[in-house]
Amino acid sequence: MKKLLFTLVALPLSMSVMAQKLDLGIGGGYAKNAKPSFATSKDKAASSPILYAQASLKLIGFQVGLRGEYTKFMFKGDKGAYTGTPATGQYVDVMFGERVMNIRAFVNKTFAIPKVEPYVGINAGYSSAGSEAGKISNDKYGLGDLSGFTAGGQVGLTVFIMGKWGLNGQLGFDYYRLNNASATSSSGHLLSPNVTLGLRYRVL
């Protein structure tokens, strides 16, 4: 027990000693949602907005942090397949999630260049997607409440232009495996390439 308590106290202290910089960030962008496993062959990808906030701690050669995101998951679905009407070649907005909250931990490998920080990394976390189930309107169809696992990778660049303030650009590719709240098996998979722009503030 004493060893466990010592470890719990010593680990954050050792990380604080190793830490070089603490960054806070906000931003937004767009994702292209594609190929849900439960979709018909006539489905089309569609764009969705992203808003995010994050905090990261830079260790020697690496950056670790947490990122929270608010977004929507939607794609264009064949109207006949989702509304039970004969196929007409028309499309409805299929809501994989109208209100989506993601929380993900990330690790980036950073490269030391004065005032410029390129990085490449991976992430994993939890996603909760909420929407109505069934027909929402003549042009919108919902898949109900979904939640599950998300993981992906990212490459980006932060340029510090005014002291502690910086601009960030990032390209990401995320995978989602979400379950229906009332089901025991996976309800669907989603691939989501995305691009975001944001501000960074270096606290330390």
Tab-separated table of C-alpha atoms in Angstrom:
chain	number	residue	atom	x	y	z
A	1	MET	CA	0.000	0.000	0.000
A	2	LYS	CA	2.823	2.412	0.844
A	3	LYS	CA	4.454	1.692	-2.513
A	4	LEU	CA	1.176	2.380	-4.317
A	5	LEU	CA	0.669	5.692	-2.506
A	6	PHE	CA	4.248	6.667	-3.253
A	7	THR	CA	3.730	5.891	-6.944
A	8	LEU	CA	0.494	7.909	-7.123
A	9	VAL	CA	2.234	10.919	-5.587
A	10	ALA	CA	5.557	10.560	-7.380
A	11	LEU	CA	4.167	10.107	-10.911
A	12	PRO	CA	2.524	13.532	-11.302
A	13	LEU	CA	5.465	15.172	-9.552
A	14	SER	CA	7.941	13.550	-11.912
A	15	MET	CA	5.825	14.590	-14.911
A	16	SER	CA	5.746	18.180	-13.652
A	17	VAL	CA	9.526	18.159	-13.422
A	18	MET	CA	9.806	16.799	-16.977
A	19	ALA	CA	7.173	19.191	-18.314
A	20	GLN	CA	8.452	22.026	-20.440
A	21	LYS	CA	5.261	23.763	-21.598
A	22	LEU	CA	1.520	23.856	-20.892
A	23	ASP	CA	-0.719	24.868	-23.803
A	24	LEU	CA	-4.438	25.663	-24.005
A	25	GLY	CA	-6.282	25.668	-27.309
A	26	ILE	CA	-9.625	26.295	-29.011
A	27	GLY	CA	-10.680	25.987	-32.630
A	28	GLY	CA	-12.963	24.507	-35.222
A	29	GLY	CA	-13.182	22.949	-38.636
A	30	TYR	CA	-14.948	20.343	-40.739
A	31	ALA	CA	-15.088	16.563	-41.023
A	32	LYS	CA	-16.131	14.405	-43.973
A	33	ASN	CA	-18.156	11.495	-42.580
A	34	ALA	CA	-18.146	8.393	-44.754
A	35	LYS	CA	-18.975	4.677	-45.037
A	36	PRO	CA	-21.080	3.748	-41.996
A	37	SER	CA	-21.321	-0.043	-41.952
A	38	PHE	CA	-25.119	0.000	-41.675
A	39	ALA	CA	-25.534	2.294	-44.690
A	40	THR	CA	-26.813	1.287	-48.114
A	41	SER	CA	-24.569	1.276	-51.157
A	42	LYS	CA	-26.258	4.469	-52.349
A	43	ASP	CA	-25.264	6.542	-49.333
A	44	LYS	CA	-23.033	9.573	-49.808
A	45	ALA	CA	-20.519	11.224	-47.508
A	46	ALA	CA	-21.401	14.605	-45.999
A	47	SER	CA	-19.523	17.361	-44.179
A	48	SER	CA	-20.073	18.265	-40.528
A	49	PRO	CA	-18.686	21.158	-38.426
A	50	ILE	CA	-16.379	20.623	-35.421
A	51	LEU	CA	-15.725	22.831	-32.381
A	52	TYR	CA	-13.046	21.875	-29.858
A	53	ALA	CA	-11.130	22.873	-26.727
A	54	GLN	CA	-7.990	21.182	-25.457
A	55	ALA	CA	-5.175	21.280	-22.920
A	56	SER	CA	-1.761	19.726	-23.473
A	57	LEU	CA	1.452	19.232	-21.544
A	58	LYS	CA	4.717	19.108	-23.435
A	59	LEU	CA	7.280	16.649	-22.127
A	60	ILE	CA	10.745	16.081	-23.571
A	61	GLY	CA	10.101	15.381	-27.250
A	62	PHE	CA	6.405	14.589	-26.757
A	63	GLN	CA	3.082	16.287	-26.096
A	64	VAL	CA	0.223	14.669	-24.152
A	65	GLY	CA	-3.225	16.106	-23.624
A	66	LEU	CA	-7.009	15.954	-23.554
A	67	ARG	CA	-9.352	17.288	-26.221
A	68	GLY	CA	-13.107	17.803	-26.059
A	69	GLU	CA	-15.139	18.140	-29.258
A	70	TYR	CA	-18.693	19.078	-30.197
A	71	THR	CA	-19.847	18.075	-33.662
A	72	LYS	CA	-22.555	16.433	-35.759
A	73	PHE	CA	-22.414	13.118	-37.591
A	74	MET	CA	-24.493	12.998	-40.742
A	75	PHE	CA	-24.442	11.609	-44.243
A	76	LYS	CA	-26.746	11.558	-47.258
A	77	GLY	CA	-28.897	8.421	-47.363
A	78	ASP	CA	-31.151	7.078	-50.088
A	79	LYS	CA	-34.655	8.239	-49.172
A	80	GLY	CA	-36.257	4.908	-49.954
A	81	ALA	CA	-33.911	2.927	-47.716
A	82	TYR	CA	-34.475	5.077	-44.617
A	83	THR	CA	-38.121	6.128	-44.892
A	84	GLY	CA	-39.634	2.897	-46.194
A	85	THR	CA	-40.802	4.486	-49.437
A	86	PRO	CA	-39.933	3.338	-52.964
A	87	ALA	CA	-36.452	4.376	-54.081
A	88	THR	CA	-36.669	7.593	-56.052
A	89	GLY	CA	-33.035	8.647	-56.295
A	90	GLN	CA	-33.682	11.350	-53.689
A	91	TYR	CA	-31.624	11.736	-50.512
A	92	VAL	CA	-32.349	12.561	-46.885
A	93	ASP	CA	-29.992	13.765	-44.161
A	94	VAL	CA	-29.300	10.697	-42.021
A	95	MET	CA	-28.295	11.828	-38.530
A	96	PHE	CA	-25.665	9.496	-37.118
A	97	GLY	CA	-25.739	12.025	-34.267
A	98	GLU	CA	-27.236	15.524	-34.056
A	99	ARG	CA	-25.456	16.249	-30.764
A	100	VAL	CA	-22.064	14.577	-30.551
A	101	MET	CA	-19.600	14.959	-27.674
A	102	ASN	CA	-16.131	13.437	-27.985
A	103	ILE	CA	-13.438	13.291	-25.324
A	104	ARG	CA	-10.091	11.978	-26.466
A	105	ALA	CA	-6.587	11.661	-25.064
A	106	PHE	CA	-3.741	12.253	-27.486
A	107	VAL	CA	0.011	11.788	-27.703
A	108	ASN	CA	2.062	13.725	-30.246
A	109	LYS	CA	5.684	13.413	-31.242
A	110	THR	CA	6.956	16.975	-31.570
A	111	PHE	CA	9.927	18.326	-33.499
A	112	ALA	CA	12.023	21.186	-32.126
A	113	ILE	CA	12.098	24.163	-34.508
A	114	PRO	CA	12.230	27.760	-33.161
A	115	LYS	CA	8.700	29.262	-32.976
A	116	VAL	CA	7.326	26.397	-35.083
A	117	GLU	CA	6.127	23.050	-33.706
A	118	PRO	CA	5.252	20.350	-36.245
A	119	TYR	CA	3.909	17.118	-34.789
A	120	VAL	CA	2.445	13.725	-35.594
A	121	GLY	CA	0.428	11.635	-33.159
A	122	ILE	CA	-2.361	9.258	-32.199
A	123	ASN	CA	-5.518	9.582	-30.111
A	124	ALA	CA	-8.228	7.464	-28.476
A	125	GLY	CA	-11.343	8.216	-26.485
A	126	TYR	CA	-15.114	8.069	-26.006
A	127	SER	CA	-17.923	9.402	-28.190
A	128	SER	CA	-21.581	10.016	-27.315
A	129	ALA	CA	-23.930	10.753	-30.226
A	130	GLY	CA	-27.560	11.667	-29.632
A	131	SER	CA	-30.427	12.038	-32.091
A	132	GLU	CA	-34.060	11.086	-32.499
A	133	ALA	CA	-34.778	7.615	-33.848
A	134	GLY	CA	-36.712	7.277	-37.083
A	135	LYS	CA	-38.208	10.016	-39.207
A	136	ILE	CA	-37.475	13.530	-37.962
A	137	SER	CA	-38.848	15.366	-41.011
A	138	ASN	CA	-39.349	14.735	-44.713
A	139	ASP	CA	-35.664	15.449	-45.287
A	140	LYS	CA	-34.118	14.104	-42.075
A	141	TYR	CA	-33.895	10.660	-40.501
A	142	GLY	CA	-32.341	9.814	-37.112
A	143	LEU	CA	-30.574	6.685	-35.870
A	144	GLY	CA	-31.200	7.173	-32.141
A	145	ASP	CA	-28.693	7.489	-29.296
A	146	LEU	CA	-25.278	5.948	-29.946
A	147	SER	CA	-22.068	5.790	-27.931
A	148	GLY	CA	-18.744	4.023	-28.086
A	149	PHE	CA	-15.079	4.061	-28.969
A	150	THR	CA	-13.116	6.453	-31.155
A	151	ALA	CA	-9.457	6.422	-32.199
A	152	GLY	CA	-7.343	8.050	-34.855
A	153	GLY	CA	-4.238	9.900	-35.870
A	154	GLN	CA	-3.264	13.470	-36.582
A	155	VAL	CA	-0.524	15.596	-38.106
A	156	GLY	CA	-0.288	19.306	-37.492
A	157	LEU	CA	1.701	22.490	-37.101
A	158	THR	CA	1.639	25.266	-34.496
A	159	VAL	CA	3.287	28.603	-35.279
A	160	PHE	CA	3.840	31.022	-32.388
A	161	ILE	CA	3.494	34.476	-33.900
A	162	MET	CA	3.014	36.755	-30.862
A	163	GLY	CA	4.894	35.609	-27.794
A	164	LYS	CA	2.679	33.035	-26.077
A	165	TRP	CA	-0.015	33.098	-28.786
A	166	GLY	CA	0.056	30.714	-31.708
A	167	LEU	CA	-1.932	29.489	-34.702
A	168	ASN	CA	-2.547	25.783	-35.227
A	169	GLY	CA	-3.569	23.748	-38.249
A	170	GLN	CA	-4.264	20.015	-38.076
A	171	LEU	CA	-5.266	17.178	-40.391
A	172	GLY	CA	-6.845	14.181	-38.688
A	173	PHE	CA	-8.367	10.826	-39.527
A	174	ASP	CA	-10.683	9.343	-36.894
A	175	TYR	CA	-12.550	6.052	-36.652
A	176	TYR	CA	-15.747	5.573	-34.646
A	177	ARG	CA	-17.398	2.334	-33.536
A	178	LEU	CA	-20.667	3.218	-31.876
A	179	ASN	CA	-23.397	1.114	-30.276
A	180	ASN	CA	-27.094	1.759	-29.990
A	181	ALA	CA	-28.068	2.413	-26.371
A	182	SER	CA	-30.541	-0.486	-26.426
A	183	ALA	CA	-28.359	-2.983	-28.329
A	184	THR	CA	-25.516	-5.263	-27.302
A	185	SER	CA	-23.822	-5.411	-30.701
A	186	SER	CA	-22.105	-2.723	-32.699
A	187	SER	CA	-24.519	-0.472	-34.579
A	188	GLY	CA	-22.081	1.045	-36.993
A	189	HIS	CA	-18.686	2.271	-38.011
A	190	LEU	CA	-17.771	5.740	-39.225
A	191	LEU	CA	-14.613	7.041	-40.877
A	192	SER	CA	-14.090	10.754	-40.434
A	193	PRO	CA	-11.177	12.600	-42.074
A	194	ASN	CA	-11.102	16.158	-40.748
A	195	VAL	CA	-9.287	19.482	-40.825
A	196	THR	CA	-9.235	22.075	-38.026
A	197	LEU	CA	-7.748	25.517	-37.393
A	198	GLY	CA	-7.282	27.010	-33.950
A	199	LEU	CA	-5.574	29.285	-31.447
A	200	ARG	CA	-2.998	28.213	-28.874
A	201	TYR	CA	-1.956	29.971	-25.670
A	202	ARG	CA	1.206	28.909	-23.867
A	203	VAL	CA	0.546	29.190	-20.133
A	204	LEU	CA	4.029	28.033	-19.091
